[in-house]
Amino acid sequence: MFTAFFYTLKAHQLPVTLTEWLALLEAMRQGFAGNSLVSFYYLARSLLVKSESFYDQYDLAFKEYFGGLEVPEALFDELLQWLSEETLKRHREGIDLSALPTYDWQTLEKMFRERLAEQKERHDGGHRWIGTGGTSPFGHGGVHPGGIRVGGESGNLSAVKIATARQFRDYRKDLILDTRQIKVALKKLRQLRRTGTRLELDIDSSIRETCKNAGEIELVFHPERKNDIKLLLLMDAGGSMLPYARLVNRLFSAANSINHFRDFQYYYFHNCIYDYLRTSMVAGERVATAHLLHILDSSYKVIIVGDASMAPYELFMENGIIDYYDRNETAGIDWLERLAAHFRHIVWLNPTPPKYWQHPTVSAIGRVFPMFHLSLAGLEAAIQELIRPAH
Amino acid sequence: MTPKFNRYRGTSSYIASQALQNDVNVAIALGRPLLIKGEPGTGKTLLATSIAEGLGTELLVWTIKSTTRAQDGLYVYDTVQRLNDARFGDHDISDIKRYIKLGKLGQAFTRAKQVVLLIDEIDKADIEFPNDLLTELDEMRFYIPETGETIEARQRPVVIITSNAEKELPDAFLRRCVFHYIKFPEPDFMEEIIRVHFPDLEKKMLQEAIKAFFRLRELDDLRKKPSTSELIDWIKALVASGANPKEIGRQLPFLGALLKNEQDYHRVHEGGADSRTVKRPTYFR
C-alpha cells in the first residue's frame, strides 16, 4: 500500500528508511491516520521526516503524489455550481457518523473517478453523488469522515493544500544560511589535541599508577583537549560580490565569533588574488601574499570566498589586476596555484549558484581548488573536504 | 480514532496545534520517543510539563549538559562513597546495591505508573550521546553488571526529547523517533497563546503588542530574534506599568525584555522599528 509514495519521497532525496516506513504502516494499521488525508500528512511527516530542513522536500513529494487528483476543467465549473453555499445548510442535521463506510485513499480515488463519469446532474444532501451536504464522501460541506472535497471551504486545510503552501521552504538546507547555521557548520571544523598545562585528571593512568602503587592513590594529570585548527579566510570584495555582501559578512562574523580556533586570520582581495592582500576593506594595509605563504605553515585550513567570475585577462595575464594603480608581476592563476600547492586543505566557496559556473574563469579556478556553493549543504561539503586527512 | 489514541489534547495553560497533538499521540501510542525541535522560546520544554499535566502523571526532567554521559541517566555506581566507607569501616560495604543510584531514565523505568520523561537539550551533550541510549530507549531496559540486575520498564515512559540543533543527531537515533518541529506561531495563533497567559488583557493592548513584536521579528539583521517567552515577559512589563496601547508600537517601552543583545538593542533604537532602511553591512563600509 502506498509503496509508490515511499519511492516518491526517495526521489525527492528524503533520507527515508524501511524502518521508518514500517513504523508508518504500523501506525496506519492501528488507525492513527483516521482515514483523513490531513491526519495522514502529519502522521507520515512525523514518522518519516526527521529534520525541518527536509519538510519542504516532503511537501513537494506529497504534492506530487497526492496532488495528481484534479477534476477535469470543464466539469469543474459545473460541479462548483452544484456545490454552492446556499444548498449546504439544509442537509447537515441528523446524520450518524459511525454508520458511514470509510474508504482508503486508492478506493476513494477510484470511486471518485467512476462517479464523476456516471453523474449527470446537480445533487445535494444525498449519500452517493458529488454535491453539498449529505454523507457522500465526495463534494464539500458534508460530514463524511474521510472523503474528497471539491471546492468550497473546509474546516481544516486540505492536506495537499497544506503541502502546496510550502511553509517550510525557508528551512531547506540548500537554500539559506544564517550566522547560527554557519557556526554549527564551522564547529565541525575541529581537531582536538591535548596541549597546554596539565589540568585534567587522567583517570586511566591514575588507576594504573594506583594499582602499581599497591592501592595508595596516585593521581596523574594530562592537558585539556583543545582545537588545533588554524583557519585562513580570504574574501573577495570586488564589485560583483556586492549582492552577496550580507552572506559573506555572516560567514565572516560566524568564523570570527567562534573562538575555538587556534588561529584565525582573514584578508580581502579584489576579484582575484595577486601579489598583495588587504587587511581590511577600508583602504586597508597591504600584506604581500608571498609573505603570508612564508609565515603561515601548510597546516592552515584555507577558505576562499569569491564569485570567481572576472574578465579572463584578470586571471590569466600579468598586470591583469583590475585596480589601475596596482601591478602584478605574476598572473592571478599562478598565485592561486601557488596557494593550492602550499596549503594541504584549501577550498573555494562560491556564492553564485552552480548553474552559472560555466563561465571561463570560474571553471578555470574550479580546476585549481575544489569549489563549493556557499549554501549550508555546500559549506558542509567544503568542511568535510577541509577535515579530510591529507594524503 | 480510538479514545485510547487521542490521549493528549493540550492543556489550559499550553496550546498545542493539531499537528503537535497528533504527533504527541502517535509517539505515546507507538511507544517511541518524541523529538521536538524549534526556535528557542517556542515552548519545547513546556510541552513536556503540559503532557504530564494532560495525562495526569509525573514528570521527570533530565537536563543534559555538555558533560552528561548516557550512563548518568541509567545509574551511577558511587565507588568513591564505597571506597570511603571501606576505609573507615563503619558501613556495610558488601551490598553493592546500596551504592547504585538510578539516574532519571532508571527512575522512569522503575515507577509503577507511566511517567513523562523529558530529556532536555540532548544536543548539548557529546555527539555520540544519543547513540549510547539507543538500546535503552528501544527496549526500555538495561543491565547493571555490578549487581547482575536488569532494570526493565514497568510502564513504558512517554519520552520527550528536545533539541536546539546545535549538533546534528545521529541517523540511527533519528530513525527511532517521532519528529516534530514547532513552527514559530503565526500572529493569530500567537494571540491565542497570549490569551492563555493573560485572559483579562485588553484587546487593543494585545493586538498592538503582537503587531510591534512581529514587526521587530521582521528585521532580519537582528542577532537574536525575540521569541514567545520574551513576548510574554514584555506584555507582563507593559501591563504592570500601565503602558498606553497606542504608544507601544512607536515607543517600544521596556525593549530590554524583548532584545537581549546589545547590538540588537542599539540597532532598533537608532533605526526605530518602523524604519525599513537597511544599513550597509560592515563588510563593505
XYZ file of C-alpha atoms in Angstrom:
676
model
C 0.000 0.000 0.000
C 1.301 3.435 -0.932
C 4.682 1.966 -1.789
C 4.966 4.382 -4.676
C 4.770 7.251 -2.165
C 7.851 5.841 -0.450
C 9.729 5.998 -3.740
C 8.378 9.458 -4.495
C 9.900 10.598 -1.195
C 13.165 8.908 -2.092
C 13.115 10.581 -5.487
C 12.890 13.915 -3.689
C 16.079 12.998 -1.854
C 14.476 12.491 1.517
C 16.507 10.046 3.593
C 13.600 7.692 4.344
C 14.407 4.221 5.578
C 12.461 0.997 5.634
C 12.334 1.001 9.449
C 10.512 4.304 9.415
C 8.241 3.195 6.606
C 7.229 0.081 8.554
C 6.531 2.253 11.600
C 4.199 4.340 9.452
C 2.389 1.248 8.164
C 2.042 0.005 11.738
C 0.635 3.363 12.838
C -1.831 3.283 9.963
C -2.843 -0.275 10.731
C -3.708 0.927 14.218
C -5.855 3.588 12.593
C -3.881 6.673 13.553
C -4.298 8.347 10.190
C -8.027 8.395 10.916
C -8.888 7.957 7.234
C -8.182 11.597 6.567
C -5.511 12.846 4.262
C -4.687 15.724 6.609
C -4.004 13.382 9.507
C -2.041 11.184 7.164
C 0.025 14.178 6.055
C 1.092 14.938 9.640
C 1.417 11.309 10.696
C 3.680 10.427 7.789
C 5.716 13.592 8.272
C 6.342 12.958 11.952
C 7.438 9.379 11.317
C 9.363 9.742 8.078
C 10.965 13.180 8.212
C 13.416 13.860 10.989
C 14.591 17.350 10.284
C 12.746 20.551 9.463
C 15.211 21.119 6.656
C 13.512 18.254 4.794
C 9.946 19.467 5.383
C 9.942 21.324 2.093
C 11.024 18.311 0.071
C 8.329 16.337 1.873
C 5.739 18.925 0.875
C 6.841 18.751 -2.738
C 6.768 14.958 -2.770
C 3.388 14.912 -1.079
C 2.005 17.348 -3.609
C 3.404 15.303 -6.451
C 1.935 12.051 -5.189
C -1.418 13.153 -3.834
C -1.932 16.343 -5.798
C -2.457 14.410 -9.036
C -6.154 14.141 -8.396
C -7.524 17.034 -10.358
C -11.064 17.470 -11.532
C -11.227 17.998 -15.305
C -11.505 21.684 -16.157
C -14.897 21.735 -17.892
C -16.651 19.574 -15.359
C -15.212 21.591 -12.547
C -17.262 24.762 -13.094
C -20.470 22.818 -13.298
C -19.526 20.881 -10.198
C -18.864 24.117 -8.350
C -22.387 25.296 -9.114
C -23.880 22.176 -7.641
C -21.726 22.769 -4.623
C -22.801 26.350 -3.869
C -23.185 27.578 -0.292
C -26.963 28.090 -0.030
C -27.782 24.483 -0.632
C -25.491 23.384 2.118
C -27.103 24.124 5.460
C -30.348 22.236 4.944
C -28.624 18.918 4.716
C -26.338 18.854 7.677
C -28.506 17.687 10.542
C -29.279 14.249 11.882
C -26.539 12.156 10.378
C -24.963 9.229 12.224
C -21.237 9.388 11.521
C -20.285 5.959 12.742
C -22.681 4.255 10.356
C -20.854 5.592 7.328
C -18.479 3.377 5.385
C -14.926 4.674 5.172
C -12.533 4.001 2.328
C -8.813 4.022 1.872
C -7.368 6.582 -0.484
C -6.991 4.371 -3.531
C -10.532 3.059 -3.353
C -11.735 6.588 -2.791
C -9.909 7.942 -5.794
C -11.260 5.146 -7.970
C -14.800 5.667 -6.749
C -14.484 9.390 -7.329
C -13.437 8.932 -10.921
C -16.209 6.416 -11.540
C -18.783 8.660 -10.016
C -17.563 11.648 -11.990
C -18.120 9.582 -15.103
C -21.603 8.423 -14.061
C -23.064 11.545 -12.518
C -25.321 13.571 -14.828
C -26.802 16.300 -12.630
C -26.643 18.508 -9.565
C -27.087 16.679 -6.302
C -27.435 17.897 -2.742
C -27.852 16.113 0.541
C -27.635 12.555 -0.635
C -25.152 9.920 0.299
C -23.805 8.887 -3.067
C -23.309 11.607 -5.640
C -20.941 14.550 -5.629
C -22.729 17.505 -4.042
C -23.086 19.640 -0.952
C -24.009 18.341 2.484
C -25.120 14.793 2.964
C -22.829 11.914 3.705
C -21.319 11.119 0.357
C -17.541 11.084 0.620
C -17.354 13.481 -2.336
C -18.145 17.174 -2.512
C -17.953 19.761 0.245
C -19.710 20.825 3.397
C -20.700 17.255 4.023
C -19.828 15.208 7.071
C -18.257 12.103 5.661
C -15.238 11.474 7.917
C -12.862 10.759 5.058
C -13.617 11.955 1.591
C -12.648 14.123 -1.318
C -13.550 17.755 -1.053
C -14.382 19.538 -4.269
C -14.286 23.335 -3.970
C -15.871 25.157 -1.026
C -14.253 25.623 2.333
C -13.045 23.029 4.760
C -12.616 23.454 8.496
C -9.190 22.019 8.042
C -6.949 22.929 5.174
C -6.853 20.061 2.753
C -3.652 18.100 3.052
C -2.469 18.771 -0.453
C -3.208 22.428 0.079
C -1.019 22.394 3.182
C 1.706 20.767 1.160
C 1.252 23.266 -1.654
C 1.657 26.181 0.731
C 5.259 25.046 1.269
C 5.607 26.866 4.560
C 8.949 25.256 5.250
C 10.700 26.402 2.110
C 12.932 28.657 4.211
C 14.178 25.756 6.271
C 15.759 23.942 3.363
C 19.416 23.356 3.909
C 20.418 24.011 0.347
C 18.810 27.437 0.222
C 19.621 29.643 3.167
C 22.366 30.320 5.609
C 22.200 32.316 8.794
C 25.043 33.059 11.145
C 23.990 30.345 13.552
C 23.886 27.690 10.854
C 27.302 28.746 9.651
C 28.582 28.453 13.215
C 27.139 24.977 13.587
C 28.826 24.026 10.323
C 32.125 25.617 11.288
C 32.083 23.854 14.638
C 32.648 20.654 12.736
C 35.969 22.119 11.817
C 37.930 20.795 14.715
C 40.817 18.568 15.507
C 41.164 18.014 19.189
C 44.641 17.751 20.570
C 45.984 17.805 24.068
C 48.010 20.963 24.503
C 48.909 23.342 27.329
C 49.252 22.793 31.066
C 48.355 19.526 32.742
C 44.973 20.299 34.268
C 42.729 17.333 33.653
C 42.723 14.162 35.737
C 43.727 11.218 33.580
C 41.550 8.515 35.095
C 43.011 5.546 33.240
C 46.591 6.413 34.083
C 45.635 7.238 37.679
C 44.078 3.798 38.139
C 47.094 2.123 36.564
C 49.534 4.021 38.729
C 47.427 3.474 41.866
C 47.433 -0.282 41.246
C 51.178 -0.231 40.697
C 51.417 1.661 43.961
C 49.603 -1.171 45.778
C 46.453 0.852 46.374
C 47.991 4.057 47.620
C 46.247 6.686 45.460
C 48.439 8.223 42.768
C 46.940 10.982 40.672
C 48.018 11.571 37.071
C 47.108 14.704 35.149
C 47.159 15.480 31.470
C 46.496 18.616 29.400
C 42.996 19.528 28.238
C 41.961 18.830 24.711
C 41.903 21.906 22.559
C 41.030 22.592 18.985
C 44.134 22.573 16.843
C 42.587 24.122 13.760
C 44.171 27.172 12.204
C 41.904 28.944 9.742
C 42.703 31.388 6.963
C 39.760 33.143 5.361
C 40.268 35.046 2.108
C 37.318 37.100 0.900
C 36.610 38.681 -2.448
C 35.295 42.228 -2.035
C 35.043 43.064 -5.702
C 32.074 44.897 -7.168
C 30.391 41.760 -8.488
C 30.355 40.415 -4.918
C 28.141 43.260 -3.691
C 24.897 41.223 -3.899
C 26.456 38.621 -1.615
C 27.908 41.100 0.871
C 25.477 40.144 3.607
C 26.130 36.440 3.133
C 29.901 36.831 3.227
C 29.547 39.133 6.202
C 27.650 36.399 8.026
C 30.288 33.827 7.226
C 32.960 36.177 8.499
C 31.162 37.088 11.718
C 30.407 33.416 12.400
C 34.046 32.426 11.913
C 35.195 35.416 13.933
C 32.918 34.713 16.895
C 33.892 31.081 17.166
C 36.840 31.326 19.472
C 37.892 27.744 19.430
C 40.283 28.013 16.526
C 43.920 28.061 17.480
C 44.444 30.828 14.996
C 42.101 32.698 12.713
C 43.356 35.115 10.054
C 41.457 36.855 7.331
C 42.319 39.008 4.328
C 40.486 40.600 1.472
C 41.172 40.641 -2.224
C 39.659 42.204 -5.297
C 38.340 39.709 -7.885
C 41.468 37.578 -7.775
C 44.463 37.028 -5.511
C 47.653 38.727 -6.710
C 50.908 39.901 -5.111
C 49.185 41.628 -2.213
C 46.198 41.012 0.050
C 44.449 43.651 2.173
C 43.823 43.518 5.896
C 40.525 45.371 5.736
C 38.144 46.765 3.217
C 38.757 50.406 4.033
C 41.995 51.393 2.325
C 43.461 48.516 4.369
C 47.119 47.758 4.775
C 48.737 45.613 2.157
C 50.293 42.304 3.014
C 52.439 40.513 0.482
C 50.915 37.196 -0.492
C 54.398 35.696 -0.654
C 54.971 36.811 2.935
C 51.807 35.057 4.050
C 52.884 31.872 2.324
C 56.116 32.204 4.224
C 54.710 32.754 7.740
C 51.642 30.505 7.530
C 52.516 26.837 7.531
C 50.819 24.335 5.289
C 48.508 23.045 8.040
C 46.289 26.151 7.865
C 42.834 25.348 6.541
C 42.036 27.876 3.857
C 38.607 29.060 2.765
C 38.479 31.428 -0.188
C 35.174 33.155 -0.838
C 34.505 34.739 -4.193
C 32.333 34.566 -7.268
C 35.406 33.682 -9.364
C 33.995 35.448 -12.361
C 36.114 38.171 -13.923
C 37.486 39.141 -17.276
C 39.791 36.341 -18.470
C 42.824 38.674 -18.639
C 42.401 39.464 -14.945
C 43.072 35.852 -14.185
C 45.499 34.788 -16.869
C 47.652 37.838 -17.659
C 50.469 39.567 -15.862
C 49.380 43.068 -14.844
C 45.833 41.923 -15.348
C 44.842 43.367 -11.997
C 41.691 45.436 -12.122
C 42.951 48.237 -9.839
C 44.525 50.787 -12.096
C 47.436 51.802 -9.862
C 48.456 48.252 -8.967
C 50.627 45.968 -10.962
C 51.076 42.242 -10.635
C 54.153 40.568 -11.959
C 52.671 37.147 -11.553
C 49.348 36.250 -13.162
C 46.426 35.611 -10.814
C 46.096 31.993 -11.827
C 49.729 31.378 -10.872
C 49.125 32.847 -7.432
C 46.111 30.599 -6.983
C 48.159 27.592 -7.985
C 50.876 28.578 -5.506
C 48.271 28.738 -2.748
C 46.893 25.362 -3.761
C 50.363 23.871 -3.708
C 51.291 25.399 -0.345
C 48.245 24.563 1.773
C 47.155 20.978 2.268
C 43.491 21.892 2.733
C 42.007 24.644 0.674
C 38.510 25.201 -0.688
C 36.768 27.867 -2.731
C 33.253 28.898 -1.732
C 31.229 30.476 -4.487
C 28.050 32.368 -3.575
C 26.679 32.231 -7.134
C 24.542 29.159 -7.840
C 26.391 26.271 -9.534
C 24.316 26.607 -12.704
C 26.324 29.764 -13.528
C 29.684 28.098 -13.108
C 30.168 27.603 -16.845
C 31.997 30.948 -17.004
C 35.631 30.522 -18.267
C 37.368 31.960 -15.172
C 35.023 30.099 -12.792
C 35.762 26.761 -14.366
C 39.494 27.554 -14.519
C 39.540 28.305 -10.778
C 37.334 25.274 -10.165
C 40.150 23.166 -11.610
C 42.638 24.638 -9.106
C 40.539 24.298 -5.949
C 37.560 22.148 -5.011
C 34.694 24.638 -5.440
C 31.519 24.572 -3.354
C 28.364 26.621 -3.356
C 28.027 28.969 -0.377
C 24.859 27.307 0.920
C 24.556 25.224 4.042
C 24.869 21.983 2.100
C 27.852 23.376 0.165
C 29.512 24.668 3.316
C 29.142 21.292 4.983
C 30.674 19.562 1.997
C 33.512 22.101 1.995
C 34.204 21.453 5.661
C 34.264 17.729 5.044
C 36.902 18.459 2.433
C 38.868 20.584 4.924
C 38.984 17.963 7.664
C 39.669 15.065 5.325
C 43.019 13.556 6.244
C 45.708 14.917 3.960
C 47.207 12.394 1.618
C -9.594 7.362 16.042
C -9.823 5.384 19.223
C -10.139 7.208 22.532
C -7.044 5.338 23.632
C -5.088 7.008 20.846
C -6.354 10.503 21.397
C -4.876 10.880 24.821
C -3.288 14.301 24.673
C -5.206 17.403 23.606
C -3.177 20.262 25.044
C -3.929 21.798 28.419
C -5.490 25.006 29.593
C -2.077 26.562 30.120
C -0.467 25.288 26.919
C -1.962 25.497 23.466
C -0.770 22.776 21.136
C -1.507 22.876 17.431
C -3.468 19.978 15.959
C -0.353 18.644 14.275
C 1.588 18.708 17.537
C -1.232 16.942 19.405
C -1.301 14.256 16.718
C 2.441 13.718 16.910
C 2.391 13.508 20.700
C -0.368 10.898 20.496
C 1.419 8.901 17.825
C 4.558 8.858 19.966
C 2.612 7.723 23.025
C 0.769 5.011 21.107
C 3.845 3.684 19.312
C 5.968 3.908 22.455
C 8.654 5.867 20.609
C 10.485 8.950 21.834
C 9.146 12.260 20.517
C 11.902 14.537 19.291
C 10.968 18.233 19.441
C 12.896 20.926 17.639
C 12.109 24.594 17.132
C 13.358 28.112 17.662
C 14.360 28.899 21.236
C 11.386 30.089 23.257
C 8.669 28.271 21.337
C 7.756 26.129 24.330
C 9.656 22.922 23.657
C 10.388 22.262 27.312
C 6.968 23.435 28.473
C 5.376 20.843 26.209
C 6.581 18.023 28.466
C 5.059 19.720 31.508
C 1.822 20.062 29.611
C 1.811 16.416 28.526
C 2.402 15.264 32.089
C -0.425 17.507 33.217
C -2.701 16.338 30.414
C -2.086 12.666 31.153
C -2.265 13.293 34.888
C 1.108 11.793 35.569
C 4.514 12.599 36.998
C 7.204 14.462 35.029
C 10.876 13.541 35.325
C 13.343 16.002 33.856
C 16.808 15.002 32.747
C 18.634 18.181 31.779
C 21.580 17.494 29.529
C 24.853 19.380 29.831
C 27.999 19.200 27.803
C 29.491 16.825 30.358
C 26.488 14.493 30.653
C 27.131 10.879 29.714
C 24.447 8.396 28.712
C 25.438 6.218 31.657
C 24.406 9.017 34.078
C 20.795 8.598 33.015
C 20.798 4.874 33.737
C 22.645 4.556 37.020
C 25.724 5.745 38.838
C 27.841 3.396 40.900
C 29.167 5.579 43.676
C 32.586 3.988 44.014
C 34.072 6.908 45.906
C 31.453 6.601 48.651
C 32.108 2.856 48.858
C 35.853 3.385 48.997
C 35.335 5.953 51.697
C 33.076 3.642 53.693
C 35.591 0.830 53.310
C 38.406 2.978 54.681
C 36.562 3.941 57.843
C 34.865 0.583 58.224
C 31.670 1.885 59.799
C 29.329 0.829 56.964
C 28.392 -2.461 55.369
C 30.081 -2.339 52.017
C 29.298 -5.877 50.907
C 25.971 -4.822 49.410
C 26.837 -3.022 46.180
C 23.186 -2.187 45.615
C 23.440 0.463 48.295
C 25.918 2.313 46.103
C 23.944 2.051 42.871
C 21.951 5.215 42.312
C 19.452 5.189 39.475
C 19.558 8.085 37.007
C 16.481 9.742 35.530
C 15.943 7.061 32.907
C 16.344 4.354 35.526
C 13.855 6.123 37.779
C 11.371 6.441 34.931
C 11.609 2.687 34.290
C 11.038 1.711 37.896
C 7.971 3.859 38.568
C 4.783 1.819 38.954
C 2.750 4.359 36.986
C 3.618 5.584 33.492
C 5.582 8.825 33.702
C 6.668 11.500 31.248
C 10.442 11.716 30.899
C 11.868 14.902 29.443
C 15.391 14.655 28.064
C 16.062 18.356 27.716
C 18.503 19.760 25.149
C 20.005 16.484 24.038
C 22.245 18.300 21.556
C 24.237 19.852 24.413
C 25.920 16.538 25.097
C 28.663 14.814 23.193
C 27.913 13.926 19.606
C 27.801 10.184 20.432
C 25.441 10.602 23.380
C 22.175 9.731 21.596
C 23.702 6.566 20.131
C 24.639 5.389 23.604
C 20.979 5.436 24.585
C 19.620 3.611 21.522
C 19.060 0.186 23.014
C 17.848 1.517 26.328
C 15.200 3.691 24.660
C 14.261 0.953 22.203
C 13.892 -1.933 24.624
C 13.257 0.182 27.706
C 15.574 -1.828 29.886
C 19.215 -2.018 30.867
C 21.572 -4.282 32.734
C 23.672 -3.394 35.761
C 26.772 -5.593 35.655
C 27.838 -4.676 39.205
C 24.749 -6.282 40.740
C 23.665 -8.573 37.906
C 20.297 -6.857 37.895
C 18.219 -5.943 34.862
C 16.096 -2.844 35.212
C 13.063 -3.138 32.978
C 10.364 -0.543 32.422
C 7.207 -1.487 34.299
C 5.315 1.027 32.170
C 6.974 2.440 29.050
C 7.542 6.095 29.912
C 6.488 8.783 27.451
C 9.861 10.125 26.352
C 10.073 13.718 25.109
C 13.423 14.877 23.760
C 14.191 18.495 22.905
C 16.985 19.732 20.709
C 18.212 23.156 19.648
C 20.031 21.726 16.666
C 23.452 22.716 17.947
C 24.726 19.386 16.831
C 23.248 17.056 14.311
C 21.767 13.923 15.806
C 22.857 10.518 14.522
C 20.640 8.875 11.884
C 20.233 5.636 13.810
C 18.791 7.638 16.667
C 16.519 9.713 14.429
C 15.080 6.585 12.810
C 13.604 5.555 16.134
C 11.996 8.878 16.964
C 8.790 10.615 16.058
C 9.814 14.089 14.975
C 8.011 17.385 15.356
C 9.271 20.838 14.501
C 7.476 23.577 16.421
C 6.947 26.265 13.851
C 7.078 29.835 15.058
C 3.427 30.771 15.676
C 1.577 32.931 13.147
C 0.084 36.140 14.601
C -3.395 34.593 15.028
C -2.084 31.581 16.877
C 0.161 33.862 18.908
C -2.904 35.782 20.013
C -4.426 32.542 21.325
C -1.242 31.696 23.174
C -1.055 35.127 24.790
C -4.727 34.869 25.747
C -3.906 31.783 27.784
C -1.329 33.716 29.759
C -3.308 36.948 30.051
C -7.018 36.094 29.974
C -8.053 39.626 31.010
C -5.729 41.570 28.738
C -7.322 44.495 26.918
C -7.811 43.601 23.252
C -6.216 46.775 21.921
C -3.115 46.221 24.043
C -2.828 42.605 22.923
C -3.061 43.480 19.239
C -0.643 46.383 19.423
C 1.914 44.345 21.340
C 1.713 41.465 18.878
C 1.932 43.854 15.940
C 5.057 45.526 17.342
C 6.530 42.124 18.187
C 6.159 40.696 14.692
C 7.488 43.902 13.175
C 10.606 43.515 15.309
C 10.998 39.925 14.224
C 10.911 41.007 10.603
C 14.131 42.997 10.959
C 16.436 40.430 9.522
C 19.741 41.659 10.812
C 18.833 41.034 14.449
C 21.246 38.637 16.072
C 18.647 37.088 18.332
C 15.031 37.408 17.303
C 12.622 37.776 20.224
C 10.573 34.654 20.940
C 7.244 33.799 22.518
C 8.593 33.637 26.047
C 10.135 37.081 25.628
C 6.867 38.460 24.291
C 5.119 37.139 27.394
C 7.673 38.854 29.648
C 7.289 42.059 27.698
C 3.499 42.075 27.967
C 3.860 41.428 31.692
C 6.000 44.557 31.938
C 3.589 46.574 29.780
C 0.634 45.555 31.914
C 2.446 46.210 35.183
C 3.461 49.708 34.078
C 0.052 50.539 32.638
C 1.511 51.489 29.264
C -0.748 53.199 26.749
C -1.598 50.693 23.983
C -1.489 53.427 21.335
C 2.089 54.277 22.196
C 3.514 50.762 22.282
C 4.276 50.456 18.599
C 6.052 53.794 18.396
C 7.902 53.962 21.704
C 8.655 50.290 22.305
C 8.951 50.673 26.090
C 10.899 48.021 28.063
C 12.674 46.928 24.912
C 15.185 45.099 27.097
C 12.568 42.427 27.762
C 12.476 41.576 24.058
C 16.033 42.097 22.881
C 18.822 40.514 24.851
C 21.692 41.513 22.644
C 23.309 44.911 22.968
C 23.826 45.417 19.225
C 20.213 44.500 18.534
C 19.088 46.938 21.170
C 21.046 49.786 19.615
C 20.048 48.745 16.138
C 16.357 49.108 16.956
C 16.838 52.268 18.983
C 18.769 54.039 16.266
C 16.702 52.905 13.307
C 13.384 52.590 15.073
C 11.301 49.506 14.461
C 9.344 51.318 11.752
C 12.276 52.133 9.584
C 12.882 49.744 6.742
C 16.206 51.238 5.805
C 18.813 48.565 5.694
C 22.222 49.719 6.713
C 25.157 48.878 4.594
C 26.822 45.798 6.018
C 30.102 46.450 7.784
C 31.831 44.276 5.231
C 31.634 46.997 2.579
C 31.795 50.070 4.727
